[in-house]
PDB file of C-alpha atoms and ligand atoms in Angstrom:
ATOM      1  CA  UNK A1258     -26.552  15.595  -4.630  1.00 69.00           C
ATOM      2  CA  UNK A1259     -24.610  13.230  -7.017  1.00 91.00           C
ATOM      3  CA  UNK A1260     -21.810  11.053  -5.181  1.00 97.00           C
ATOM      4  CA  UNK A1261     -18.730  10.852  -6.672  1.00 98.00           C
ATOM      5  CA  UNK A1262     -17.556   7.199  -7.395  1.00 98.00           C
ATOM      6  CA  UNK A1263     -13.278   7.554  -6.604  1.00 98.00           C
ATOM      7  CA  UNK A1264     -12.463   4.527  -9.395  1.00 98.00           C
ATOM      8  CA  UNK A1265      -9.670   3.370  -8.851  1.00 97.00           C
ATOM      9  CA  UNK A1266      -8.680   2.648 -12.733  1.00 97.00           C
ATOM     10  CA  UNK A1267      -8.452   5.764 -13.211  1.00 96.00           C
ATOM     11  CA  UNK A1268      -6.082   7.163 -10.361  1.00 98.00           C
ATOM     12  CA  UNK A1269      -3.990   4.008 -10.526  1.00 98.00           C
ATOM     13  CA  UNK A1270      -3.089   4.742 -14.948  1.00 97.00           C
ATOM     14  CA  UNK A1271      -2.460   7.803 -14.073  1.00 97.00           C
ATOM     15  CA  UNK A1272       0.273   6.791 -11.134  1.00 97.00           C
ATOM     16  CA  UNK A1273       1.217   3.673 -13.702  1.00 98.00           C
ATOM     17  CA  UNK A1274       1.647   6.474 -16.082  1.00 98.00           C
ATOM     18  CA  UNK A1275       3.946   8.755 -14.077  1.00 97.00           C
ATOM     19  CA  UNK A1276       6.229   5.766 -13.210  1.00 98.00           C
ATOM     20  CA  UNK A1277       6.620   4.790 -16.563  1.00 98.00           C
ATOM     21  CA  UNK A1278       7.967   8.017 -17.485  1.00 98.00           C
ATOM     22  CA  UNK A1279      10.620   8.374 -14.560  1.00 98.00           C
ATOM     23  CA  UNK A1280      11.411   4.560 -15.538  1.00 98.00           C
ATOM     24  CA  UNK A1281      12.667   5.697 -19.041  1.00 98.00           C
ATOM     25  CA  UNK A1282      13.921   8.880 -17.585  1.00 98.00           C
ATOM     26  CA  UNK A1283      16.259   7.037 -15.301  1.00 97.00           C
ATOM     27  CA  UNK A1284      17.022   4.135 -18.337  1.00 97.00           C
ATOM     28  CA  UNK A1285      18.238   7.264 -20.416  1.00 97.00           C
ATOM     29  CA  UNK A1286      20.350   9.175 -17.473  1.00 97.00           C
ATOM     30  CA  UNK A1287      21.615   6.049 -15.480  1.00 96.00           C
ATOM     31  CA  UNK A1288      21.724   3.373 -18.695  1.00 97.00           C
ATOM     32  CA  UNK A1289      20.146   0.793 -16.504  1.00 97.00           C
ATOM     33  CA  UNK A1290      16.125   0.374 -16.144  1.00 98.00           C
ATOM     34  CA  UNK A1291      14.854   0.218 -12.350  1.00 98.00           C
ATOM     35  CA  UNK A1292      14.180  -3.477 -10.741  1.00 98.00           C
ATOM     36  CA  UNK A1293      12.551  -4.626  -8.387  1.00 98.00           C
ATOM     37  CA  UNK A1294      12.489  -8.546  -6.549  1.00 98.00           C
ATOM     38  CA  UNK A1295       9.380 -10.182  -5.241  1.00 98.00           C
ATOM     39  CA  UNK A1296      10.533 -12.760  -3.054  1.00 98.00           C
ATOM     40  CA  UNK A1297       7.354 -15.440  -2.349  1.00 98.00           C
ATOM     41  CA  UNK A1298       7.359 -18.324  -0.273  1.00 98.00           C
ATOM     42  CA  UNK A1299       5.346 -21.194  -0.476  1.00 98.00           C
ATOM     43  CA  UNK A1300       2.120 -21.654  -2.573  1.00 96.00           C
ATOM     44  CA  UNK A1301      -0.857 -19.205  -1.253  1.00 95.00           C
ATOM     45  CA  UNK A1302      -3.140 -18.660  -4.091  1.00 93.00           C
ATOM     46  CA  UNK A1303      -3.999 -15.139  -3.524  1.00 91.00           C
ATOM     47  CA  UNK A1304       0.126 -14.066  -3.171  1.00 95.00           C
ATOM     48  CA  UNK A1305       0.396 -15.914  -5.878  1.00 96.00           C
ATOM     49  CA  UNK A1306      -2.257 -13.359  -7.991  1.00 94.00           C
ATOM     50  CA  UNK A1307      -0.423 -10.345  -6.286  1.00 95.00           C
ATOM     51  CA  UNK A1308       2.928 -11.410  -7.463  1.00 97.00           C
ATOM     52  CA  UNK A1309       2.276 -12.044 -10.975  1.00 97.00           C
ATOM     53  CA  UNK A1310       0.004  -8.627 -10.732  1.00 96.00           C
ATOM     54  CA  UNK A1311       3.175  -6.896  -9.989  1.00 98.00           C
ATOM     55  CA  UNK A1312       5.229  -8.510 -12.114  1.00 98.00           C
ATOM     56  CA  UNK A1313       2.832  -7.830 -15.088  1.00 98.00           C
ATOM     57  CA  UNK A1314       3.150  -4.202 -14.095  1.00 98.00           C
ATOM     58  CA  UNK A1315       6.542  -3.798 -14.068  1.00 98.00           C
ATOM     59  CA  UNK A1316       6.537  -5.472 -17.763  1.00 98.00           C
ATOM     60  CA  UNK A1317       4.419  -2.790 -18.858  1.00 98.00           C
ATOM     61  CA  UNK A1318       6.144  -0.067 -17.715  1.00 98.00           C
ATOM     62  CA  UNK A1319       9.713  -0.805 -18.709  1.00 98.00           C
ATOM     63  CA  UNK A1320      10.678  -1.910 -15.146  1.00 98.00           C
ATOM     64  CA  UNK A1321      13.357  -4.956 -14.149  1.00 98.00           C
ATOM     65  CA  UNK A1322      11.552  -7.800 -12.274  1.00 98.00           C
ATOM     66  CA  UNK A1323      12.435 -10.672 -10.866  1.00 98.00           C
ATOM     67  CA  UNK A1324      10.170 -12.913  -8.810  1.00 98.00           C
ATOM     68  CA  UNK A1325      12.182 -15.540  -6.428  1.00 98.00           C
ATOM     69  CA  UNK A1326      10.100 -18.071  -5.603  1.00 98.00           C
ATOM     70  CA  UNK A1327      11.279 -20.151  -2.207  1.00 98.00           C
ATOM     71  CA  UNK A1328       9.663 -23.516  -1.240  1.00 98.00           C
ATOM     72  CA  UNK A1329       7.365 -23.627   1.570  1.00 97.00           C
ATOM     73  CA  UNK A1330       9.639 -25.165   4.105  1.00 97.00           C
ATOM     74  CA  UNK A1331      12.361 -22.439   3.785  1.00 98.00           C
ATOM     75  CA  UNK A1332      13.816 -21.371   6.163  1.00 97.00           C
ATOM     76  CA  UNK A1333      14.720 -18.449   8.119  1.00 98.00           C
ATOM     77  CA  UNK A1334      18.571 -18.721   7.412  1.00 98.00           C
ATOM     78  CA  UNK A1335      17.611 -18.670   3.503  1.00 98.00           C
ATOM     79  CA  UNK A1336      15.298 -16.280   3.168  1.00 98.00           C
ATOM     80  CA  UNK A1337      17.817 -14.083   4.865  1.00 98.00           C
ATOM     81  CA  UNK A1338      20.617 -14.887   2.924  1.00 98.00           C
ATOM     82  CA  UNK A1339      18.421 -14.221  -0.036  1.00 98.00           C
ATOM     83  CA  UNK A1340      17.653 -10.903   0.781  1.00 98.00           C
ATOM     84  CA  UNK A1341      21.539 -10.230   1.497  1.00 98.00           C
ATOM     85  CA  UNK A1342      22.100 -10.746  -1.963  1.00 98.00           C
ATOM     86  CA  UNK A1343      19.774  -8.431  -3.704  1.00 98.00           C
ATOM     87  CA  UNK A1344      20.780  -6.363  -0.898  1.00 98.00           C
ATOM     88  CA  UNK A1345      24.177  -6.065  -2.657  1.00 98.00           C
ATOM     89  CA  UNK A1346      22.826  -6.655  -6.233  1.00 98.00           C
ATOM     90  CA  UNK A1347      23.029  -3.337  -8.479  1.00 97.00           C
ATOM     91  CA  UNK A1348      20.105  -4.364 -10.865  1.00 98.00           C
ATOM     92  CA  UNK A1349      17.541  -4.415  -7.862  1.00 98.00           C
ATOM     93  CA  UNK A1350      16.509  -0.970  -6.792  1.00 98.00           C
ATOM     94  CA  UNK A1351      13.569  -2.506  -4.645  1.00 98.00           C
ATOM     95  CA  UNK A1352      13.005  -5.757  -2.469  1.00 98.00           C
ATOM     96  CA  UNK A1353       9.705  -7.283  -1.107  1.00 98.00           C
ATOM     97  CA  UNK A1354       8.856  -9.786   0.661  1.00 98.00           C
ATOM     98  CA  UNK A1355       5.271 -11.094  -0.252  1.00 98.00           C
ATOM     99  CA  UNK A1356       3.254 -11.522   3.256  1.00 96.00           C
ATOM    100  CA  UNK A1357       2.119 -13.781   4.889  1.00 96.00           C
ATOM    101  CA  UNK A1358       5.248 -15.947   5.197  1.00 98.00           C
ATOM    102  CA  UNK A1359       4.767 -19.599   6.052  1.00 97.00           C
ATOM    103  CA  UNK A1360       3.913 -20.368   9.622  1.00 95.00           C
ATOM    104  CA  UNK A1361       7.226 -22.023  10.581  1.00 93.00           C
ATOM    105  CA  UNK A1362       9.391 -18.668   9.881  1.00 97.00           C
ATOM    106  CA  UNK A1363       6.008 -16.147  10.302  1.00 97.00           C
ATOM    107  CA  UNK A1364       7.314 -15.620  13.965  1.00 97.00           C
ATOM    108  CA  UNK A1365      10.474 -14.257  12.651  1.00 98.00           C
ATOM    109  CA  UNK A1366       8.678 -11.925  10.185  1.00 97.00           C
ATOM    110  CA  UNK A1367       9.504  -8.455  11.583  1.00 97.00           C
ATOM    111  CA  UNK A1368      13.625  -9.424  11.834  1.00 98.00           C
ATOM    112  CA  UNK A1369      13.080 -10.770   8.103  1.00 98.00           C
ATOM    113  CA  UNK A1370      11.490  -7.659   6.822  1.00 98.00           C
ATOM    114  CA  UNK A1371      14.296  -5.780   8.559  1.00 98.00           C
ATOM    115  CA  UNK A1372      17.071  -7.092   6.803  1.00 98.00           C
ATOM    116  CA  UNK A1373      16.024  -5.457   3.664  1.00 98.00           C
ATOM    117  CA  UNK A1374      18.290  -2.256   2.740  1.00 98.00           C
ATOM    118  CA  UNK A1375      15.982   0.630   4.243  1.00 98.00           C
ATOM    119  CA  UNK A1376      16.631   2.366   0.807  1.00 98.00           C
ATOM    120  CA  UNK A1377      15.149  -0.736  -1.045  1.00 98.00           C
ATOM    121  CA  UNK A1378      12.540  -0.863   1.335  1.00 98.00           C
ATOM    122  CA  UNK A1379       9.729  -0.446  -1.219  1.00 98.00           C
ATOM    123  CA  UNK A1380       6.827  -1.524   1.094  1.00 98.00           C
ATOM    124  CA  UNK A1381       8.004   0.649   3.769  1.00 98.00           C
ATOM    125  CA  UNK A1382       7.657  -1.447   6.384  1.00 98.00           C
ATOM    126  CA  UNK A1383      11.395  -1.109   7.897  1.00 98.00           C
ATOM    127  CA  UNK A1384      11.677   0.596  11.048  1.00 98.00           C
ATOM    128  CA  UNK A1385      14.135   3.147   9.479  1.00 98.00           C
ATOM    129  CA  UNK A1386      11.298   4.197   6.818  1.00 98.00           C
ATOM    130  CA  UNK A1387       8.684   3.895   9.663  1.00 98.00           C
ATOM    131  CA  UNK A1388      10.561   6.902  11.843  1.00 98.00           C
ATOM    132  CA  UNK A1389      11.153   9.084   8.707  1.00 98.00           C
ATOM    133  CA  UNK A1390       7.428   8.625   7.844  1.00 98.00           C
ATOM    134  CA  UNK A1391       6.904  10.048  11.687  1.00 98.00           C
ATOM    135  CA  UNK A1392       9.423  13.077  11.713  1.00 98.00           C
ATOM    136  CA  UNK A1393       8.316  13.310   8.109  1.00 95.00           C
ATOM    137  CA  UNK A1394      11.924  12.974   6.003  1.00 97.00           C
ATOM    138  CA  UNK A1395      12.173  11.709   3.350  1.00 96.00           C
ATOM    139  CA  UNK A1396      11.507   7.695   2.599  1.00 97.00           C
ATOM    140  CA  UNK A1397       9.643   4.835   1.450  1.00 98.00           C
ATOM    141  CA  UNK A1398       6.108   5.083   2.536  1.00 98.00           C
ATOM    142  CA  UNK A1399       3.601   1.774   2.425  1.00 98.00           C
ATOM    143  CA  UNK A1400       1.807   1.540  -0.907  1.00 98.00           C
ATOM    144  CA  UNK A1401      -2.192   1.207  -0.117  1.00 98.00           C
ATOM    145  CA  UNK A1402      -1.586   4.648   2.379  1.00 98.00           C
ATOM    146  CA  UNK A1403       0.493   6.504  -0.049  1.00 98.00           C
ATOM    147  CA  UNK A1404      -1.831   5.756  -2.950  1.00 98.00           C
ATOM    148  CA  UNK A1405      -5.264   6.725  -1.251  1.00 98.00           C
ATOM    149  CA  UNK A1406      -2.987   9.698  -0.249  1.00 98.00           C
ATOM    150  CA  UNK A1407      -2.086  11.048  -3.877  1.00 98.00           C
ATOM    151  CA  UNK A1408      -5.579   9.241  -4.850  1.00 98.00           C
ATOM    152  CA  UNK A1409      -7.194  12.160  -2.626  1.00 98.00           C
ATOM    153  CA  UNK A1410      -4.664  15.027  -3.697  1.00 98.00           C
ATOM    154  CA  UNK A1411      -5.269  13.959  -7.440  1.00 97.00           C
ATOM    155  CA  UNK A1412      -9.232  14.270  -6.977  1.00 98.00           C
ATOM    156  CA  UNK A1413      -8.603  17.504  -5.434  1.00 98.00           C
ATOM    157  CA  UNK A1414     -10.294  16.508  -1.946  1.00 98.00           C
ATOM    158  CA  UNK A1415      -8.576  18.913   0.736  1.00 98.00           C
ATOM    159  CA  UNK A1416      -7.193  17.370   3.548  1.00 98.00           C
ATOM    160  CA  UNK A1417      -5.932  20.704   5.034  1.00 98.00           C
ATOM    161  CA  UNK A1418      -7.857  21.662   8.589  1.00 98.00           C
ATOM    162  CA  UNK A1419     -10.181  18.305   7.973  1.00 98.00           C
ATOM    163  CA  UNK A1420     -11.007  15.716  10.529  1.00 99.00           C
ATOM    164  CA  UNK A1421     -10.402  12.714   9.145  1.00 99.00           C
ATOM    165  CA  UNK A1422     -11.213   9.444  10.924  1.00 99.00           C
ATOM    166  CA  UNK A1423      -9.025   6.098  10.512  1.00 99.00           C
ATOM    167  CA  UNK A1424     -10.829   2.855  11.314  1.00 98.00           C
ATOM    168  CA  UNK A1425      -8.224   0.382  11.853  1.00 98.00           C
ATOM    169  CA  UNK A1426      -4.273   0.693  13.304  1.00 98.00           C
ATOM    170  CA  UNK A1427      -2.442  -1.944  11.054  1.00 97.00           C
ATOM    171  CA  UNK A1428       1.124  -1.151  10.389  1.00 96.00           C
ATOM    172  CA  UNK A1429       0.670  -1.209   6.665  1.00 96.00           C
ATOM    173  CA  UNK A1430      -2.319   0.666   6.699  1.00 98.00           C
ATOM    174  CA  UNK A1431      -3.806   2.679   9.599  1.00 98.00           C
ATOM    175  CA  UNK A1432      -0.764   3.755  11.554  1.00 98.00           C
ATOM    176  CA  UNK A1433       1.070   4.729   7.834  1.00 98.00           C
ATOM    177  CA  UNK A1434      -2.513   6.503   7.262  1.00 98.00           C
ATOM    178  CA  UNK A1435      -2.718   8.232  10.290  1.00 98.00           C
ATOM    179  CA  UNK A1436       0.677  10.126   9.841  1.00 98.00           C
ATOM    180  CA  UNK A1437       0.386  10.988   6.093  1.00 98.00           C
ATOM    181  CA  UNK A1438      -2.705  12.727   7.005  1.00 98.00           C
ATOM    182  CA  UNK A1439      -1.590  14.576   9.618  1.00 98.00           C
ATOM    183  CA  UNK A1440       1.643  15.718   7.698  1.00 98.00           C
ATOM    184  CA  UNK A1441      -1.022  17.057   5.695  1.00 98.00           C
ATOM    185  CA  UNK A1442      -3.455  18.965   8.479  1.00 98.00           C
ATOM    186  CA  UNK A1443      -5.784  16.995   8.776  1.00 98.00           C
ATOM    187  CA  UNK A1444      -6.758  16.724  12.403  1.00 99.00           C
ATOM    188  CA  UNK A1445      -6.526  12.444  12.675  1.00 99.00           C
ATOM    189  CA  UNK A1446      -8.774  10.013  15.065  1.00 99.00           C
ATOM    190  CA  UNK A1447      -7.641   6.758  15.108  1.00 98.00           C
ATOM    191  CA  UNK A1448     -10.452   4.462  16.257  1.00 98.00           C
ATOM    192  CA  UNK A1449     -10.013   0.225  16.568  1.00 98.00           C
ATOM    193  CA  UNK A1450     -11.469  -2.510  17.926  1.00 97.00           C
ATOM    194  CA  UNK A1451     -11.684  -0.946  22.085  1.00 98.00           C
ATOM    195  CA  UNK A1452     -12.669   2.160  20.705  1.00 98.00           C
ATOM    196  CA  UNK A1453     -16.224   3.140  22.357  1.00 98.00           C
ATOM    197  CA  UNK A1454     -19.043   5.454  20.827  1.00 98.00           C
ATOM    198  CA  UNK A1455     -17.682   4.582  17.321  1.00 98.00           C
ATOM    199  CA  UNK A1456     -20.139   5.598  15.208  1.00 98.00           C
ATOM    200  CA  UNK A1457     -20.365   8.835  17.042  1.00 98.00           C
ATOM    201  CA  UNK A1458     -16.713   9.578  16.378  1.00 98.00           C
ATOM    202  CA  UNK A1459     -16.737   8.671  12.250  1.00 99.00           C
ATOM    203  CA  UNK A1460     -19.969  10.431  11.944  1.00 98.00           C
ATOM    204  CA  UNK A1461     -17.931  13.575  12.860  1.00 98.00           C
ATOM    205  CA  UNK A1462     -15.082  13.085   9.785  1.00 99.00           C
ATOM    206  CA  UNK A1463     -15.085  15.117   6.583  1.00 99.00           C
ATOM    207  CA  UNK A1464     -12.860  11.706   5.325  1.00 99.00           C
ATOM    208  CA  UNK A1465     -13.390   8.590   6.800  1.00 99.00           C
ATOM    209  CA  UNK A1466     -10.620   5.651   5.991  1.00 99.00           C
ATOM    210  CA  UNK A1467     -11.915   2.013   6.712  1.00 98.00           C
ATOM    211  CA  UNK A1468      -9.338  -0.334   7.618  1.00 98.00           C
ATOM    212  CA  UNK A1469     -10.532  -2.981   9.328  1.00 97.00           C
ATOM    213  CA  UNK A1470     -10.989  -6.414   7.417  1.00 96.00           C
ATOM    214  CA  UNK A1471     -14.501  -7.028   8.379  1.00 97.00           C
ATOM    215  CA  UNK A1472     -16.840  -6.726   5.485  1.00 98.00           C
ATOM    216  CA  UNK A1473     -19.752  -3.953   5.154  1.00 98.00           C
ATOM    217  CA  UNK A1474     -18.880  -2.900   8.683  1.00 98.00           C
ATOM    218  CA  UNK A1475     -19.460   0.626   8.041  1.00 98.00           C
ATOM    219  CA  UNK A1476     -23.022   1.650   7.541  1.00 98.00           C
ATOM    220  CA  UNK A1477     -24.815   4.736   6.433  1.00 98.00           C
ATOM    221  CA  UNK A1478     -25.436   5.850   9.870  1.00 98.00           C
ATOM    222  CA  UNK A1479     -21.912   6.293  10.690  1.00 98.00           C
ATOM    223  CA  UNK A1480     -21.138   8.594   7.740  1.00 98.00           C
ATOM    224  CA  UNK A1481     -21.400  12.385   7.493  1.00 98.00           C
ATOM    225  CA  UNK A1482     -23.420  13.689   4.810  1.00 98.00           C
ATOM    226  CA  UNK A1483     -21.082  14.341   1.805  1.00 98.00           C
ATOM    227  CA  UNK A1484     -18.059  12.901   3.438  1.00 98.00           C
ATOM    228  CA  UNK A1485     -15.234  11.301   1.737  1.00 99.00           C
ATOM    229  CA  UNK A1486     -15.315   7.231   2.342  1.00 99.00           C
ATOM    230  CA  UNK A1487     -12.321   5.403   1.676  1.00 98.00           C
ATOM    231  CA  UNK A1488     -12.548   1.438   2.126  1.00 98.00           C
ATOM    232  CA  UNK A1489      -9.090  -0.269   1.857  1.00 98.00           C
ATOM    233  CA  UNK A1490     -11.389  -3.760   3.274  1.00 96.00           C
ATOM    234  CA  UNK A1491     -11.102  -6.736   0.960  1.00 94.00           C
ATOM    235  CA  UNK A1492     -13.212  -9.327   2.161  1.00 94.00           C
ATOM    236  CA  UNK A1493     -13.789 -12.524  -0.077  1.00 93.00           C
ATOM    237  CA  UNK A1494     -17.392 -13.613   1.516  1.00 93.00           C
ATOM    238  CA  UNK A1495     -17.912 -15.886  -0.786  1.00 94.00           C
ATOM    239  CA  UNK A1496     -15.644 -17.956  -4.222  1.00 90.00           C
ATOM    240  CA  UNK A1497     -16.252 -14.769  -6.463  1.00 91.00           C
ATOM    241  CA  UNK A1498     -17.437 -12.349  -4.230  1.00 94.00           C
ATOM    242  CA  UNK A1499     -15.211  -9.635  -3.130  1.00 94.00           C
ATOM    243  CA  UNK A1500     -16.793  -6.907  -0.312  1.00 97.00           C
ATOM    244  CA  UNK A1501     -15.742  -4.279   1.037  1.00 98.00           C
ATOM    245  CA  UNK A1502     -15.317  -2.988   4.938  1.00 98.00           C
ATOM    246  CA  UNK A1503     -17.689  -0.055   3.715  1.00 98.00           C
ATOM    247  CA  UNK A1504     -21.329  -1.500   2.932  1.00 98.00           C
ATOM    248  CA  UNK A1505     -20.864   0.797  -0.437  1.00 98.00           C
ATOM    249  CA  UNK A1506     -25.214   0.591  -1.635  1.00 98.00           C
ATOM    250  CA  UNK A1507     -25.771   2.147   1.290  1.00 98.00           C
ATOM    251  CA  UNK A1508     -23.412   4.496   2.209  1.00 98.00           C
ATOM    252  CA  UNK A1509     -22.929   5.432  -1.037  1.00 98.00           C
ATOM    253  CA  UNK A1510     -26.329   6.992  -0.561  1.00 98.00           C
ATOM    254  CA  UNK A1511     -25.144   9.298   2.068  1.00 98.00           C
ATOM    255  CA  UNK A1512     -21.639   9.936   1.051  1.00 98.00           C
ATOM    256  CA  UNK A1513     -19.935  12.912  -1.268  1.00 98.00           C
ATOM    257  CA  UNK A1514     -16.949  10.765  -2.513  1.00 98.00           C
ATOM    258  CA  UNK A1515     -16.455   7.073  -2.059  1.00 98.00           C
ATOM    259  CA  UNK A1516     -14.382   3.652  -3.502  1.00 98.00           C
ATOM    260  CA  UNK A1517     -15.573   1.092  -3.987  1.00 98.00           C
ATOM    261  CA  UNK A1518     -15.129  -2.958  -3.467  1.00 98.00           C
ATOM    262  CA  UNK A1519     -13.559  -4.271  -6.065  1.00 96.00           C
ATOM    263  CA  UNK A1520     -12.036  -1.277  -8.419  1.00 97.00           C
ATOM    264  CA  UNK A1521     -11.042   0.783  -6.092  1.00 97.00           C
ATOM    265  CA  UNK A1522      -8.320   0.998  -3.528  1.00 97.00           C
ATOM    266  CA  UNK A1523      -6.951  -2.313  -4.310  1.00 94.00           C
ATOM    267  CA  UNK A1524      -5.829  -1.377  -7.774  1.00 95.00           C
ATOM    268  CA  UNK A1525      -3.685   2.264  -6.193  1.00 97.00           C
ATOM    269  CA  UNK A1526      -1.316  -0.594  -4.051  1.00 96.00           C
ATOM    270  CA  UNK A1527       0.589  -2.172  -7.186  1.00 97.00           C
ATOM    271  CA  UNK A1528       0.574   1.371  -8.938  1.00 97.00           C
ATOM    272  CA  UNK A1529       1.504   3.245  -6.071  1.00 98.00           C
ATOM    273  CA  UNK A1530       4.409   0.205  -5.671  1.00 98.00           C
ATOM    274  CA  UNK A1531       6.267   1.199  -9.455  1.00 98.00           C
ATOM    275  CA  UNK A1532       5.863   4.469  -8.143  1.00 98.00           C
ATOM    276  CA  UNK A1533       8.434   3.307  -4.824  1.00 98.00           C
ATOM    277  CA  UNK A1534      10.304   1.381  -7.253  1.00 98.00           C
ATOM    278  CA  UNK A1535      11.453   4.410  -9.406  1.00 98.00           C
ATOM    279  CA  UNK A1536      11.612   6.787  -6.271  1.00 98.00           C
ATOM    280  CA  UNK A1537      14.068   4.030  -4.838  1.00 98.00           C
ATOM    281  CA  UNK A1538      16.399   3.996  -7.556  1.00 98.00           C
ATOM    282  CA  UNK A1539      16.282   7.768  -7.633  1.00 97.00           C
ATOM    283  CA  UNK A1540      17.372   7.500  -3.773  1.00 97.00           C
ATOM    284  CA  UNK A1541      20.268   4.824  -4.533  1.00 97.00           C
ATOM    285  CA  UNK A1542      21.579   7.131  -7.354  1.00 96.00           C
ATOM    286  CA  UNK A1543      21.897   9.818  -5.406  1.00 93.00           C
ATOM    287  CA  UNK A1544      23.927   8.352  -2.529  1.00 89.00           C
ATOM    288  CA  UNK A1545      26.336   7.028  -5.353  1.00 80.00           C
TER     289      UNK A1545
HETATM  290  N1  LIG B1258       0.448  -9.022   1.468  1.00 62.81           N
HETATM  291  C1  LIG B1258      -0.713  -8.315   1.535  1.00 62.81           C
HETATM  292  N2  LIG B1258      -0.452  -6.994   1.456  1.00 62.81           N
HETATM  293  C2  LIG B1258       0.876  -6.867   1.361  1.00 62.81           C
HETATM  294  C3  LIG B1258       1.755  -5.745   1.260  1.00 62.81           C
HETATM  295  O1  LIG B1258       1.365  -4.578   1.236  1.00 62.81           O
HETATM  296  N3  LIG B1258       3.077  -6.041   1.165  1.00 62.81           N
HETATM  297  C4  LIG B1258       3.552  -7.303   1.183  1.00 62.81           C
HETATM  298  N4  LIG B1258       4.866  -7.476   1.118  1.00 62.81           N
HETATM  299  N5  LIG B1258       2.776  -8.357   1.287  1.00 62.81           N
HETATM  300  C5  LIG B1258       1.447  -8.138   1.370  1.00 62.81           C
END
């Protein structure tokens, strides 16, 4: 049996792809392109990668960005009253707020991520987005979940009557997982750090979605023969070594589908984020 290697290059052109179209689409019916606003604060190396990633992006694809850089020692007042103004500003469709903040204002994270407009909301992370994702309206939905989503749907891997397993509750990735799966029948375990018997319970999923931040935590014993193995872990063990939560050699060996550490999930989030970006402005026109 050949395993099928889920690259993420692929799924992630094809969403880049798709995004770029509706960007043009919407340039052409609304005469104004789709922005977003990347709001970093302070000087952490890797936000610093993921915000010129995303700003790269949006140059390719014909979408407005703007990245607002703050000085480490800002604080909560101005952040805030930053994000009140591209609340109101027409030419931003989408706001985020690159995480983690700084410590002194980190403790105030969830009421700055709040003040965002739900509808610009393009991490999903506001509480408003959060219950629509749950009753399953219509919203914003967190990028890394909604990618591996359409990454699976794309490959043609059913979800429907599947038991899939989620390693990991984060808010940005397990809990968001959790509910996109079952909004698509899957029947969802959500295992985490008290959870007993835990290889006995992934060992039972058809897909298996590790979460977890610990690097090569899941082993070949833990994984069905031919099951799907999703690993949103990255783990830098060690200057230019980048690992997975899955140890891929191994349970790549036992697997049907997996992606893998680095070129896999990682590349879906900033594709699957031009893809909120365009679906936000779409939102914003229609409530015009
Ligand atoms: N930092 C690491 N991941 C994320 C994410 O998904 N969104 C934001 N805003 N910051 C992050």
């Amino acid at each position: 049996m050949t395993t099928r290697i889920l690259e993420g290059k692929e799924f992630a052109r094809q969403f880049k792809e798709d995004a770029g179209k509706k960007a043009a689409e919407w340039k052409e019916k609304y005469g104004m392109a789709p922005g977003l606003a990347v709001i970093i604060v302070g000087e952490n190396p890797a936000s610093q990668v993921y915000v010129r990633n995303k700003h790269k992006s949006c140059e390719e694809l014909g979408i407005h960005s703007e990245v607002i850089a703050m000085p480490e020692e800002t604080t909560k007042e101005e952040l805030i009253a930053r994000i009140d103004a591209l609340n109101e500003d027409k030419k931003i469709h989408g706001i985020l707020v690159q995480l983690p903040l700084p410590k002194q204002i980190a403790a105030h994270e969830a009421e700055i991520l709040n003040r965002i407009a739900p509808v610009k909301d393009v991490d999903g992370f506001h509480p408003v987005n959060v219950g629509r994702l749950v009753t399953g309206e219509e919203g914003l939905v967190p990028c890394t979940p909604a990618g591996c989503i359409r990454m699976l749907e794309l490959a043609g891997i059913p979800m429907d009557g599947k038991k899939a397993v989620v390693i990991g509750r984060s808010n940005i990735v397990g809990k968001p997982m959790f509910h996109l799966l079952l909004a698509r029948n899957a029947t969802v375990t959500v295992c985490h750090s008290h959870t007993q018997n835990l290889a006995e319970i992934t060992r039972d999923a058809d897909i298996l979605v590790a979460a977890i931040g610990k690097p090569k935590f899941v082993t070949a014993d833990m994984v069905k023969p031919g099951a799907t193995v999703i690993d949103v872990g990255i783990n830098r063990i060690a200057p230019k070594k980048l690992v997975g939560d899955v140890d891929f050699e191994q349970v790549k060996e036992v697997a049907g589908a997996i992606t893998p550490v680095p070129g896999g999930v990682g590349l879906l989030t900033v594709a699957m984020l031009m893809q909120n970006v365009v679906k936000a402005m779409e939102m914003q026109m229609q409530m015009r």
